[in-house]
CSV table of C-alpha atoms and ligand atoms in Angstrom, one decimal:
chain,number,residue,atom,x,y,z
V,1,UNK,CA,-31.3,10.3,52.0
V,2,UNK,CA,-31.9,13.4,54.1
V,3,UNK,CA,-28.4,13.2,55.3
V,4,UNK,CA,-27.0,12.8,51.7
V,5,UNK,CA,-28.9,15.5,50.7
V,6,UNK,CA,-27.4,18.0,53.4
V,7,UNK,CA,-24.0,16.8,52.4
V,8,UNK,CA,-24.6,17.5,48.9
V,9,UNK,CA,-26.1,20.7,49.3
V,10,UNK,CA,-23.1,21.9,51.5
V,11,UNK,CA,-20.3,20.8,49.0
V,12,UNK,CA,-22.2,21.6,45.6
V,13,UNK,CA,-22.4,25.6,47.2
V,14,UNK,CA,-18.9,25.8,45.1
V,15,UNK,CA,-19.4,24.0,42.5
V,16,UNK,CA,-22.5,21.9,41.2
V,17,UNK,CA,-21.7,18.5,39.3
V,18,UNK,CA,-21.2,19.2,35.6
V,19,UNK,CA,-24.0,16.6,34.6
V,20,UNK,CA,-26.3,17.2,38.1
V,21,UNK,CA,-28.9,15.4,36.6
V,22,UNK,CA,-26.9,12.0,35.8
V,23,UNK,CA,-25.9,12.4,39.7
V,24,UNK,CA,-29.3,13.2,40.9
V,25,UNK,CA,-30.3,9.9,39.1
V,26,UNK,CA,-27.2,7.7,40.2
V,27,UNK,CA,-27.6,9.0,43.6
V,28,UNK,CA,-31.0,9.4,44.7
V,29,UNK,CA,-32.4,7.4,41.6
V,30,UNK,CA,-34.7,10.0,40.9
V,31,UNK,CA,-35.1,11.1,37.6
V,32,UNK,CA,-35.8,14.4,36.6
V,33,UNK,CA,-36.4,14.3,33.2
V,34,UNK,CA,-39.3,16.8,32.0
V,35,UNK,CA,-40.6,18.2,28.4
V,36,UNK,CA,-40.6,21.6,26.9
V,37,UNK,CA,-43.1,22.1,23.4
V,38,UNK,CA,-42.8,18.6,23.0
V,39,UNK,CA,-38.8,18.7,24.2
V,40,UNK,CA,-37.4,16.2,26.2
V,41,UNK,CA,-35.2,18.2,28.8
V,42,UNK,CA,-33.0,16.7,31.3
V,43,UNK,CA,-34.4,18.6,34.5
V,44,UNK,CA,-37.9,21.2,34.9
V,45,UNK,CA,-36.0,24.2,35.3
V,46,UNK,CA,-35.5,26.7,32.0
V,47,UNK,CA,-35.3,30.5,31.6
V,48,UNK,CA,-38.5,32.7,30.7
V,49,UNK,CA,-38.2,35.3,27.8
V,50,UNK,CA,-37.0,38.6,29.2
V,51,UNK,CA,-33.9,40.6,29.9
V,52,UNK,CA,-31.9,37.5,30.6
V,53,UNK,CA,-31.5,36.1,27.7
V,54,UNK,CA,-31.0,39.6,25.0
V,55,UNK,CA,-27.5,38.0,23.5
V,56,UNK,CA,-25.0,35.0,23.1
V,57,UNK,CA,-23.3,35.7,26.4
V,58,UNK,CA,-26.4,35.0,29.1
V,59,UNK,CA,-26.9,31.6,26.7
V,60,UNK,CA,-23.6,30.7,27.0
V,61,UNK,CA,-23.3,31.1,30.8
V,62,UNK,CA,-26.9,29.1,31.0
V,63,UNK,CA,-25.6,26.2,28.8
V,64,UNK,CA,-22.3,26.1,31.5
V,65,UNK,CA,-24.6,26.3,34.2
V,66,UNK,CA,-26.8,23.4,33.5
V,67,UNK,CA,-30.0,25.7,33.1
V,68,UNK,CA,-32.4,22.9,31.0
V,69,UNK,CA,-33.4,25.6,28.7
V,70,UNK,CA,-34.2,29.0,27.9
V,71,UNK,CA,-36.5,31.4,26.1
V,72,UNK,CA,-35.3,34.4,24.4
V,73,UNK,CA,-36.7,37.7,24.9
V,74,UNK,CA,-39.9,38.5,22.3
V,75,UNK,CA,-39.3,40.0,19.4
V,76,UNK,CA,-41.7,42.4,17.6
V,77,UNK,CA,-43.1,40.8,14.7
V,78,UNK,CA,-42.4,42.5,11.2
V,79,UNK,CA,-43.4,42.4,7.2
V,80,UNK,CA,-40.9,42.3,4.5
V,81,UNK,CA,-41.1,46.6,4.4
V,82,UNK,CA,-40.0,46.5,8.8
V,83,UNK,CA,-43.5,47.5,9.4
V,84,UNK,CA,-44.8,46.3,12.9
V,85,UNK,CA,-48.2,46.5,13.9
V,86,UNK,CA,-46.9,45.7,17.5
V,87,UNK,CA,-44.5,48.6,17.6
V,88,UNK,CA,-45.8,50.4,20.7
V,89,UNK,CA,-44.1,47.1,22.3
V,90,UNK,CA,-40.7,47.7,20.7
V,91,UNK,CA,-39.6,50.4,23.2
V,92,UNK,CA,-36.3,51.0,24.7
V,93,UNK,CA,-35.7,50.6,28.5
V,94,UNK,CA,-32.5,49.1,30.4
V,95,UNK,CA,-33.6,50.1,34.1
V,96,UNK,CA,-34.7,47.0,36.4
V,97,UNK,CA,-35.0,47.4,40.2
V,98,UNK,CA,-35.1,43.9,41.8
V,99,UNK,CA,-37.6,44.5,45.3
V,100,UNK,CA,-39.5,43.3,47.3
V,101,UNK,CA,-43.3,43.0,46.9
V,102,UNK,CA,-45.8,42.2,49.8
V,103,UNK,CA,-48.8,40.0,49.7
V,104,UNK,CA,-51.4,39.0,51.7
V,105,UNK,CA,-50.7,37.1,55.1
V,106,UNK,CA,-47.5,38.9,55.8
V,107,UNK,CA,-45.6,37.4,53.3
V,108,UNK,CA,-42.7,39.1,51.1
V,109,UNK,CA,-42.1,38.2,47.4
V,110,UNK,CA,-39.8,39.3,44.8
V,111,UNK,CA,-40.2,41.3,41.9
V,112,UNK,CA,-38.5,43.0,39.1
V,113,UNK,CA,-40.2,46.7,38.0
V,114,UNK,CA,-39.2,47.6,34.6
V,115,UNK,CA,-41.3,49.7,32.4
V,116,UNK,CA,-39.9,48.4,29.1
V,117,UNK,CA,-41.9,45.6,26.4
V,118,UNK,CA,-39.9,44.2,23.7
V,119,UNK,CA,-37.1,43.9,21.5
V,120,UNK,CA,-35.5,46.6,20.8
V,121,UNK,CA,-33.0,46.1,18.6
V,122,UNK,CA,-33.2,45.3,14.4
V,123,UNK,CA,-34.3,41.8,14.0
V,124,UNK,CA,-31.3,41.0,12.0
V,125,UNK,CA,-30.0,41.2,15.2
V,126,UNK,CA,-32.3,38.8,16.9
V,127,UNK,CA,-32.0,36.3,13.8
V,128,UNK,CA,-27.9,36.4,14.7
V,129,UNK,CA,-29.2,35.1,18.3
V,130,UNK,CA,-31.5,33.0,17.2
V,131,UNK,CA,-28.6,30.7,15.2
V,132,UNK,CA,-26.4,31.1,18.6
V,133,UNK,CA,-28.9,29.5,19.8
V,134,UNK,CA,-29.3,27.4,17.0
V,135,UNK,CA,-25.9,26.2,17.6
V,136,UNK,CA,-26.5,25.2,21.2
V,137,UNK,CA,-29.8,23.4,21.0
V,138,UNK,CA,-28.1,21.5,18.2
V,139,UNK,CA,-24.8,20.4,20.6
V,140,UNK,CA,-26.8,19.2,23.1
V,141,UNK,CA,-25.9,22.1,25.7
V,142,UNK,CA,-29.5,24.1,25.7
V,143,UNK,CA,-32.7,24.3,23.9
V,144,UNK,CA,-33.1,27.8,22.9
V,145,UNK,CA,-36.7,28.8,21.8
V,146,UNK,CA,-37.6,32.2,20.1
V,147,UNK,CA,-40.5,33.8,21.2
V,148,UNK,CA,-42.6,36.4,19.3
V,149,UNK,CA,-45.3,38.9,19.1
V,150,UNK,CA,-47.0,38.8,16.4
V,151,UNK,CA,-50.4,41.2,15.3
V,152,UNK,CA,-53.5,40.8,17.5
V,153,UNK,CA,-56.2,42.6,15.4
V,154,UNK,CA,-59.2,43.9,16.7
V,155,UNK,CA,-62.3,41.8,16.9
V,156,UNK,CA,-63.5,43.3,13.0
V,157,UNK,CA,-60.3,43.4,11.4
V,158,UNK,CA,-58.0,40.8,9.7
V,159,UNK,CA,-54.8,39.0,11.3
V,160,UNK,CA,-51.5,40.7,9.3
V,161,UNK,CA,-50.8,38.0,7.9
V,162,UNK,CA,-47.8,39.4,5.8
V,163,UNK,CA,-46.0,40.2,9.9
V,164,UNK,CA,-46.6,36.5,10.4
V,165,UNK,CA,-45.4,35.0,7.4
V,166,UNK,CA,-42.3,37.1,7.1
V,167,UNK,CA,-41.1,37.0,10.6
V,168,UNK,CA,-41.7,32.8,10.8
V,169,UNK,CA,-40.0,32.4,7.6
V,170,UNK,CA,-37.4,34.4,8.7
V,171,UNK,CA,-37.2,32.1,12.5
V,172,UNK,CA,-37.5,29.1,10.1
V,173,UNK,CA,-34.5,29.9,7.8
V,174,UNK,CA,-32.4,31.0,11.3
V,175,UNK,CA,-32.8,27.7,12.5
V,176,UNK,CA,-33.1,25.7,9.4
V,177,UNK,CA,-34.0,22.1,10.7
V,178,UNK,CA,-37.8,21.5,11.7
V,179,UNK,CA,-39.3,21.5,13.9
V,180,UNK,CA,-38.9,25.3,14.5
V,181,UNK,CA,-40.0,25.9,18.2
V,182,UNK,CA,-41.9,29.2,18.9
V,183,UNK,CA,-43.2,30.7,21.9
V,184,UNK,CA,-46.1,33.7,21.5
V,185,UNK,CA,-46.3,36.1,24.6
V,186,UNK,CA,-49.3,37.5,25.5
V,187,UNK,CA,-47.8,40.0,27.4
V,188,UNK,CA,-48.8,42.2,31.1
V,189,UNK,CA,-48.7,45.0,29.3
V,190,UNK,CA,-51.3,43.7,26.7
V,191,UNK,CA,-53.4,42.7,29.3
V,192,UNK,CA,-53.3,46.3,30.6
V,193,UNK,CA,-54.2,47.8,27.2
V,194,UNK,CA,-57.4,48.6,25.7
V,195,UNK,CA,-56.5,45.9,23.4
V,196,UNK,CA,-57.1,43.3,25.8
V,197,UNK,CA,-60.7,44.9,27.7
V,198,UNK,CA,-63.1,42.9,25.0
V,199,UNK,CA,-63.1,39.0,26.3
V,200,UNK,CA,-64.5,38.0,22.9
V,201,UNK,CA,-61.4,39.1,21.0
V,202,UNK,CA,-58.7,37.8,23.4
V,203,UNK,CA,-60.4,34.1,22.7
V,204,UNK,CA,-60.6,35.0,19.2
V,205,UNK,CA,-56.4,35.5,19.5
V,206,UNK,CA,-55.9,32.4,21.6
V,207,UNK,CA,-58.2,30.1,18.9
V,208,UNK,CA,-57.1,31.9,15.5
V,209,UNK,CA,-52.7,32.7,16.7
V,210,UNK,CA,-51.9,29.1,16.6
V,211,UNK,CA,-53.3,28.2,13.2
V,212,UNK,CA,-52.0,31.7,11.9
V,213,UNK,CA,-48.1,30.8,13.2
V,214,UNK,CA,-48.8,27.4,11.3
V,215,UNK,CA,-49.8,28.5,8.1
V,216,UNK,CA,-46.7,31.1,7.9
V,217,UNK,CA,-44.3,28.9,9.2
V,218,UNK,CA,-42.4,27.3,6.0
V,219,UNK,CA,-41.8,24.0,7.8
V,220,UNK,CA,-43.2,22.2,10.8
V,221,UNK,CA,-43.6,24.2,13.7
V,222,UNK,CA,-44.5,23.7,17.2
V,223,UNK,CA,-46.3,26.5,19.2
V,224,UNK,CA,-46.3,27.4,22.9
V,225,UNK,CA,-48.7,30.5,24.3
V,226,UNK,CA,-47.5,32.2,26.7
V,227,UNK,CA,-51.1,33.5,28.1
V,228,UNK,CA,-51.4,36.6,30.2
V,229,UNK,CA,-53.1,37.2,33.5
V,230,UNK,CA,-56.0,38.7,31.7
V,231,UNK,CA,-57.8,41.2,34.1
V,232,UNK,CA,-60.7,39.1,34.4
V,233,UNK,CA,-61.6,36.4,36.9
V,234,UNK,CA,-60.1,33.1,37.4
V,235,UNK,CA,-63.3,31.5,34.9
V,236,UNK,CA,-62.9,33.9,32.4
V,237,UNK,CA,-58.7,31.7,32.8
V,238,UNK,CA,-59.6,28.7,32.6
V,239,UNK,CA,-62.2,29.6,29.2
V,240,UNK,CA,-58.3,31.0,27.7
V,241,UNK,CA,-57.0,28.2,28.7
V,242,UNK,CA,-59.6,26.2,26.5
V,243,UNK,CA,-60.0,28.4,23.7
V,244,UNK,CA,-56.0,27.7,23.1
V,245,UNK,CA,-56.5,23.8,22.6
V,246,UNK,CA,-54.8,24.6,18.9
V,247,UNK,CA,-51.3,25.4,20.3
V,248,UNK,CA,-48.8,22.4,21.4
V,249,UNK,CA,-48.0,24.2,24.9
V,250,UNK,CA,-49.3,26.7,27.0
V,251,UNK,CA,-47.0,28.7,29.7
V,252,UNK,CA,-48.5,29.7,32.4
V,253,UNK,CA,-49.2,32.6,32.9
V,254,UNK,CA,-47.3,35.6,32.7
V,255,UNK,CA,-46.8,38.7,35.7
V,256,UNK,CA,-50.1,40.7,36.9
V,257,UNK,CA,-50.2,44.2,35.7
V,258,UNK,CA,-50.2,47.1,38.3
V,259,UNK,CA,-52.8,49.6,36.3
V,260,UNK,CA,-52.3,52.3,38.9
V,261,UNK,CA,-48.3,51.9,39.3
V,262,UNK,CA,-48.3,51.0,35.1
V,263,UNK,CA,-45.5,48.2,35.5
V,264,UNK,CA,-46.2,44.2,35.8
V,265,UNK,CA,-45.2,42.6,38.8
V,266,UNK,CA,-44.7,38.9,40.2
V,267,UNK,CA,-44.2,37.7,43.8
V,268,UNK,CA,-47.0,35.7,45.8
V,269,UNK,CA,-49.9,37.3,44.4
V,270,UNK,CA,-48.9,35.9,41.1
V,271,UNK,CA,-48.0,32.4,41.9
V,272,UNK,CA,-51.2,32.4,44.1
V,273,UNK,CA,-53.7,33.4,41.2
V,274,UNK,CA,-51.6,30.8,38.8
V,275,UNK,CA,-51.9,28.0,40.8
V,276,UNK,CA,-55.3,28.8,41.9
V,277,UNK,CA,-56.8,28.6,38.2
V,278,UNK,CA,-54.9,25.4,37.2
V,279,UNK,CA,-56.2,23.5,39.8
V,280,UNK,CA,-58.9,24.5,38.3
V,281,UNK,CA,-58.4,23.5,35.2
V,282,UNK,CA,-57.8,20.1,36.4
V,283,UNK,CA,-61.2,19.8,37.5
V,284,UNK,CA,-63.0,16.8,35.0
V,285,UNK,CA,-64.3,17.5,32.2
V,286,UNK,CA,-62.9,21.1,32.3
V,287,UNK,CA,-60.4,19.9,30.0
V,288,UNK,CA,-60.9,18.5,26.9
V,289,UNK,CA,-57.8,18.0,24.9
V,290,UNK,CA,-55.4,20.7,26.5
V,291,UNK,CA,-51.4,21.2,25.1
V,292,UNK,CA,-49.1,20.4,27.8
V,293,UNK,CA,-48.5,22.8,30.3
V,294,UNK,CA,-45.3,24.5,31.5
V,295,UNK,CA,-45.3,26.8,34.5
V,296,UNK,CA,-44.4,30.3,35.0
V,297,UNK,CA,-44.4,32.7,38.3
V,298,UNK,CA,-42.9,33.3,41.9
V,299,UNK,CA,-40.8,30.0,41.6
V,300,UNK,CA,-38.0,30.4,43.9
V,301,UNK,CA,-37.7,27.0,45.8
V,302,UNK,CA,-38.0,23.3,44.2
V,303,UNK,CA,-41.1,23.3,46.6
V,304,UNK,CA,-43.1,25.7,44.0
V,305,UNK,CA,-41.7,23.8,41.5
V,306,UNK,CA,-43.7,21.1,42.5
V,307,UNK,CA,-46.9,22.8,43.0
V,308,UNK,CA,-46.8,23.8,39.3
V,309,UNK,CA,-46.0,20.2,38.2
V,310,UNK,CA,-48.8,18.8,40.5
V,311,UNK,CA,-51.2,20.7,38.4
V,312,UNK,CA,-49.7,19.7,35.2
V,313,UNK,CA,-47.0,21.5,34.4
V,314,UNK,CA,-44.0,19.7,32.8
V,315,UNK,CA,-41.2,22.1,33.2
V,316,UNK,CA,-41.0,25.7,34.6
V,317,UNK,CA,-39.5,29.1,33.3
V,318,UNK,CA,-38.4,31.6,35.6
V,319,UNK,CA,-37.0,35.1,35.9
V,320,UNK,CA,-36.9,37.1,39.0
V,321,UNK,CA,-34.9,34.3,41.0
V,322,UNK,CA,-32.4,34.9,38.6
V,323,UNK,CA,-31.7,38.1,39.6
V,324,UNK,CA,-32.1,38.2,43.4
V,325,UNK,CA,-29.0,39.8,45.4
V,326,UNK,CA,-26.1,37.5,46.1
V,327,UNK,CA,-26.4,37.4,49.3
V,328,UNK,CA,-30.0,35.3,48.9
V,329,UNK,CA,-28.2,32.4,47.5
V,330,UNK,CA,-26.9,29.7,50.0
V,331,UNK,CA,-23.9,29.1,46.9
V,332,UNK,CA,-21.0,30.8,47.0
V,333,UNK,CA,-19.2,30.3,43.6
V,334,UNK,CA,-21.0,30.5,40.2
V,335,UNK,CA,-23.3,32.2,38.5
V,336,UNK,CA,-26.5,33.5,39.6
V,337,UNK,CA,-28.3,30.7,37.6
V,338,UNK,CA,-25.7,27.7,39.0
V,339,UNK,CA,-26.6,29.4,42.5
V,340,UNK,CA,-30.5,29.2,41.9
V,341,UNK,CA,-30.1,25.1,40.7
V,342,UNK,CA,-28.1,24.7,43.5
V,343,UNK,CA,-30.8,25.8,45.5
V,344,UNK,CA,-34.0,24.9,43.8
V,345,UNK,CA,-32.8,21.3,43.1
V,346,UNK,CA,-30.8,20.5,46.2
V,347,UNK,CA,-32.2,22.3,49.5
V,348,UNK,CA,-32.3,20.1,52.0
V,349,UNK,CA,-35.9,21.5,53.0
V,350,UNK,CA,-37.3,23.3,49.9
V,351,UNK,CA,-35.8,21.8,47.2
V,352,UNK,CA,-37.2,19.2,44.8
V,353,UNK,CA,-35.2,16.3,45.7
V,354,UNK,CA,-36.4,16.7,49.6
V,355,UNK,CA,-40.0,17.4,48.3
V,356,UNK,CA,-39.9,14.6,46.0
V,357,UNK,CA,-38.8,12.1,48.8
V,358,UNK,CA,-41.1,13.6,51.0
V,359,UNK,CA,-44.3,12.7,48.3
V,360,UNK,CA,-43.1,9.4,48.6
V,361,UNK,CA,-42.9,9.3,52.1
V,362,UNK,CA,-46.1,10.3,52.3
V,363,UNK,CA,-47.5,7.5,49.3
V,364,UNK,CA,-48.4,10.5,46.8
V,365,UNK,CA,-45.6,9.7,44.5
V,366,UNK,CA,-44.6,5.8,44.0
V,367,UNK,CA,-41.2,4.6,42.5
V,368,UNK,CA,-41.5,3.3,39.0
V,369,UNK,CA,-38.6,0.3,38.3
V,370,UNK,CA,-37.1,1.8,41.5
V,371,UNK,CA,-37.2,5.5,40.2
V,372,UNK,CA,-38.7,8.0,41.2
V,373,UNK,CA,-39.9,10.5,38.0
V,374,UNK,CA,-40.7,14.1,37.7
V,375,UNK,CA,-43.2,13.9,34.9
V,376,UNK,CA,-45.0,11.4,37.1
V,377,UNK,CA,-46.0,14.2,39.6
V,378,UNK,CA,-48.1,15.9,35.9
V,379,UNK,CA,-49.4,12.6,35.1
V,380,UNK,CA,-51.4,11.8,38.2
V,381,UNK,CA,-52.1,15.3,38.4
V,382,UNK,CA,-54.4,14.3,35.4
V,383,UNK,CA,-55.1,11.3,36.7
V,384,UNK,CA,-56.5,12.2,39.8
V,385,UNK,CA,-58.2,15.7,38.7
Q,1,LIG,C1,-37.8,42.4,33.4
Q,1,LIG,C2,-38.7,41.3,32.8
Q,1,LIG,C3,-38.8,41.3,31.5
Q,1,LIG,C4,-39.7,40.3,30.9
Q,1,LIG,N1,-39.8,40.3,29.5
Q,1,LIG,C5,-40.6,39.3,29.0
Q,1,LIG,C6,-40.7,39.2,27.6
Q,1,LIG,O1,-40.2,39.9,26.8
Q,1,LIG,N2,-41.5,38.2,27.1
Q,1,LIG,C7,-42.2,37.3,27.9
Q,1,LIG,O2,-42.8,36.4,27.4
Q,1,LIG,N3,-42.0,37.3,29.2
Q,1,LIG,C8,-41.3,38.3,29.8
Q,1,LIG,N4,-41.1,38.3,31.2
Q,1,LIG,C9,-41.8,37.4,32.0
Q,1,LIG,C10,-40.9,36.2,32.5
Q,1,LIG,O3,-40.4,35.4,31.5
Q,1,LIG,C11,-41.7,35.3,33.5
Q,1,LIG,O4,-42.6,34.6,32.9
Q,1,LIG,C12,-42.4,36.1,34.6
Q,1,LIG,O5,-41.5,37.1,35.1
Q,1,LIG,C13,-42.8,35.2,35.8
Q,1,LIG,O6,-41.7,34.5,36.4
Q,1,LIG,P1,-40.9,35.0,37.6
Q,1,LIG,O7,-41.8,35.2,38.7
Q,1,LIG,O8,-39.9,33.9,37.9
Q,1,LIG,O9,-40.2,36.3,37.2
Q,1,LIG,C14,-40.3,39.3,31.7
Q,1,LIG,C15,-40.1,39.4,33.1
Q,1,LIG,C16,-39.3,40.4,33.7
Q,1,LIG,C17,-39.1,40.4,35.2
């Protein structure tokens, strides 16, 4: 196996197999199915909402390089008159810098500063994305999910409902068949605003968002939070975690926000703190009837793929390794997302095949009718606590 997997990482630097997963399977028998909001997808690895994925283009170049899905960047919510209680989070900003950030023990993670929020543009303009990636999801080539920020009232004052109804109509009529699939961020930035200081009123979000997105929505919808690191400890996590038992999914969790730089950030000290509070929330009895779980945060080998999935998470959404120079991917050809599968999925040491074989090696992960399945590594993450 190890020796296959060498070979196959070597010739797939080009070029990886149109259908990887089929291969993967035929190969290695190893299936790599995973789930999405409720999704079956045919590998773990998606896009998270962000500057990747602002127009038909970047979707296109993920459905040709096998990405399993992606999220498209958050849009403001709006009332029929354009009015947007959000609109401090609608601000204009193109600059990224890709760099490194340190963390503790010496090690050196990646990050991407950028002081912009959300959509910019008129959401007539989002709607037009949303139905290219309508079209996709419905040919089979990537499931495209909008993702939205809606009003978050303070703790004495009413949800706008008019911002949700309008803008989940106007999602449902852009993508026309149910379900409609909607992801809500709770944003780094919102952790870092005043909004966010009173614990009492984030809960009151996380319990009352869900049932608000369902009650606009004009036909069935499935909702996934996208919680924030809230500047609180990891208990204070895990009770957000709980109080969102009324969405279908939750992703977690977004970047840590720098207060004294004023920009979010991701790297080590991010994947450390995510893990760290779902194993947690894995503990019995901590979790009574939680949404699935997708994880977000530092991933930049199959190896941290794993760790999320080994606390529950069925698929992960990434960013940063996205974007990292050329010259950190061992593929030559392709886009930067074919050059990050090839990696994630094949590395002969890091990647999730090798970690996959080696949880079997090692009697943590058994073959089921010969096969070896990612959402297997989730399920006796449960089963274990
Ligand atoms: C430049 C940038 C913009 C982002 N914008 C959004 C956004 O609009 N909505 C959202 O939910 N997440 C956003 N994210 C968060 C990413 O989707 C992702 O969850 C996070 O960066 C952690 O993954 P990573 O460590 O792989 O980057 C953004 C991240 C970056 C780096």
């Amino acid at each position: 196996m190890r020796a296959k997997l060498e070979r196959d990482f070597d010739r797939f630097k080009r070029e990886l197999p149109r259908d990887f997963p089929a291969h993967v399977r035929g190969s290695y028998r190893i299936d790599l199915t995973a789930r999405y909001l409720g999704e079956l997808v045919p590998h773990p690895i998606g896009k998270g909402s962000g500057q990747l994925s602002l127009n038909p283009g970047q979707l296109e170049d993920d459905a040709a390089a096998g990405l399993a899905f992606a999220v498209l960047k958050t849009v403001i919510a709006e009332d029929e008159t354009g009015t947007q209680t959000m609109a401090a989070w609608a601000i204009h900003e193109t600059k990224m810098k890709v760099e490194r950030r340190p963390a503790g023990a010496g090690r050196a993670g990646w990050t991407v500063s950028w002081k912009g929020r959300g959509w910019d543009r008129p959401f007539a303009e989002y709607l037009a994305l949303v139905r290219a990636g309508r079209d996709l999801t419905r040919g089979g080539r990537l499931l495209v999910v909008p993702s939205v920020k809606y009003h978050l009232p303070r703790l004495a004052e009413p949800f706008r409902e008019g911002e949700y109804r309008y803008t989940t109509a106007q999602l449902a009529d852009a993508w026309r068949e149910p379900p409609l699939l909607v992801e809500k961020d709770f944003s780094p930035t919102l952790a870092g605003d005043a909004l966010a200081d009173d614990r009492a009123q984030i809960l009151r979000w996380l319990e009352d968002v869900p049932r608000q997105i369902r009650a606009a929505s004009p036909i069935p919808v499935r909702v996934a939070l996208k919680l924030m690191n809230a500047r609180f400890d990891d208990a204070f996590q895990v009770e957000m975690m709980n109080a969102s038992a009324g969405a279908d999914a939750l992703v977690c969790f977004n970047r840590l926000f720098d207060a004294e730089r004023s920009v979010a950030y991701g790297g080590w000290d991010l994947s450390d703190r995510n893990l760290r509070v779902l194993a947690t929330h894995l503990t019995p009895g901590a979790t009574p009837g939680v949404p699935a779980l997708t994880g977000t945060g530092n991933i930049g080998s199959g190896r941290m793929i794993l760790e999320y999935a080994r606390r529950g998470c069925e698929s992960v959404q990434l960013h940063t390794f996205f974007q990292l120079p050329l010259s950190e991917y061992a593929a030559t050809h392709g886009s930067r997302a074919q050059r990050a599968l090839h990696a994630l999925v094949f590395h002969p040491r890091d990647g999730l095949l090798a970690g996959m074989l080696e949880l079997e090696a090692r009697g943590a992960l058994e073959r089921q009718s010969g096969e070896l399945r990612f959402l297997d590594l989730g399920a006796r993450a449960h089963r274990a606590g």
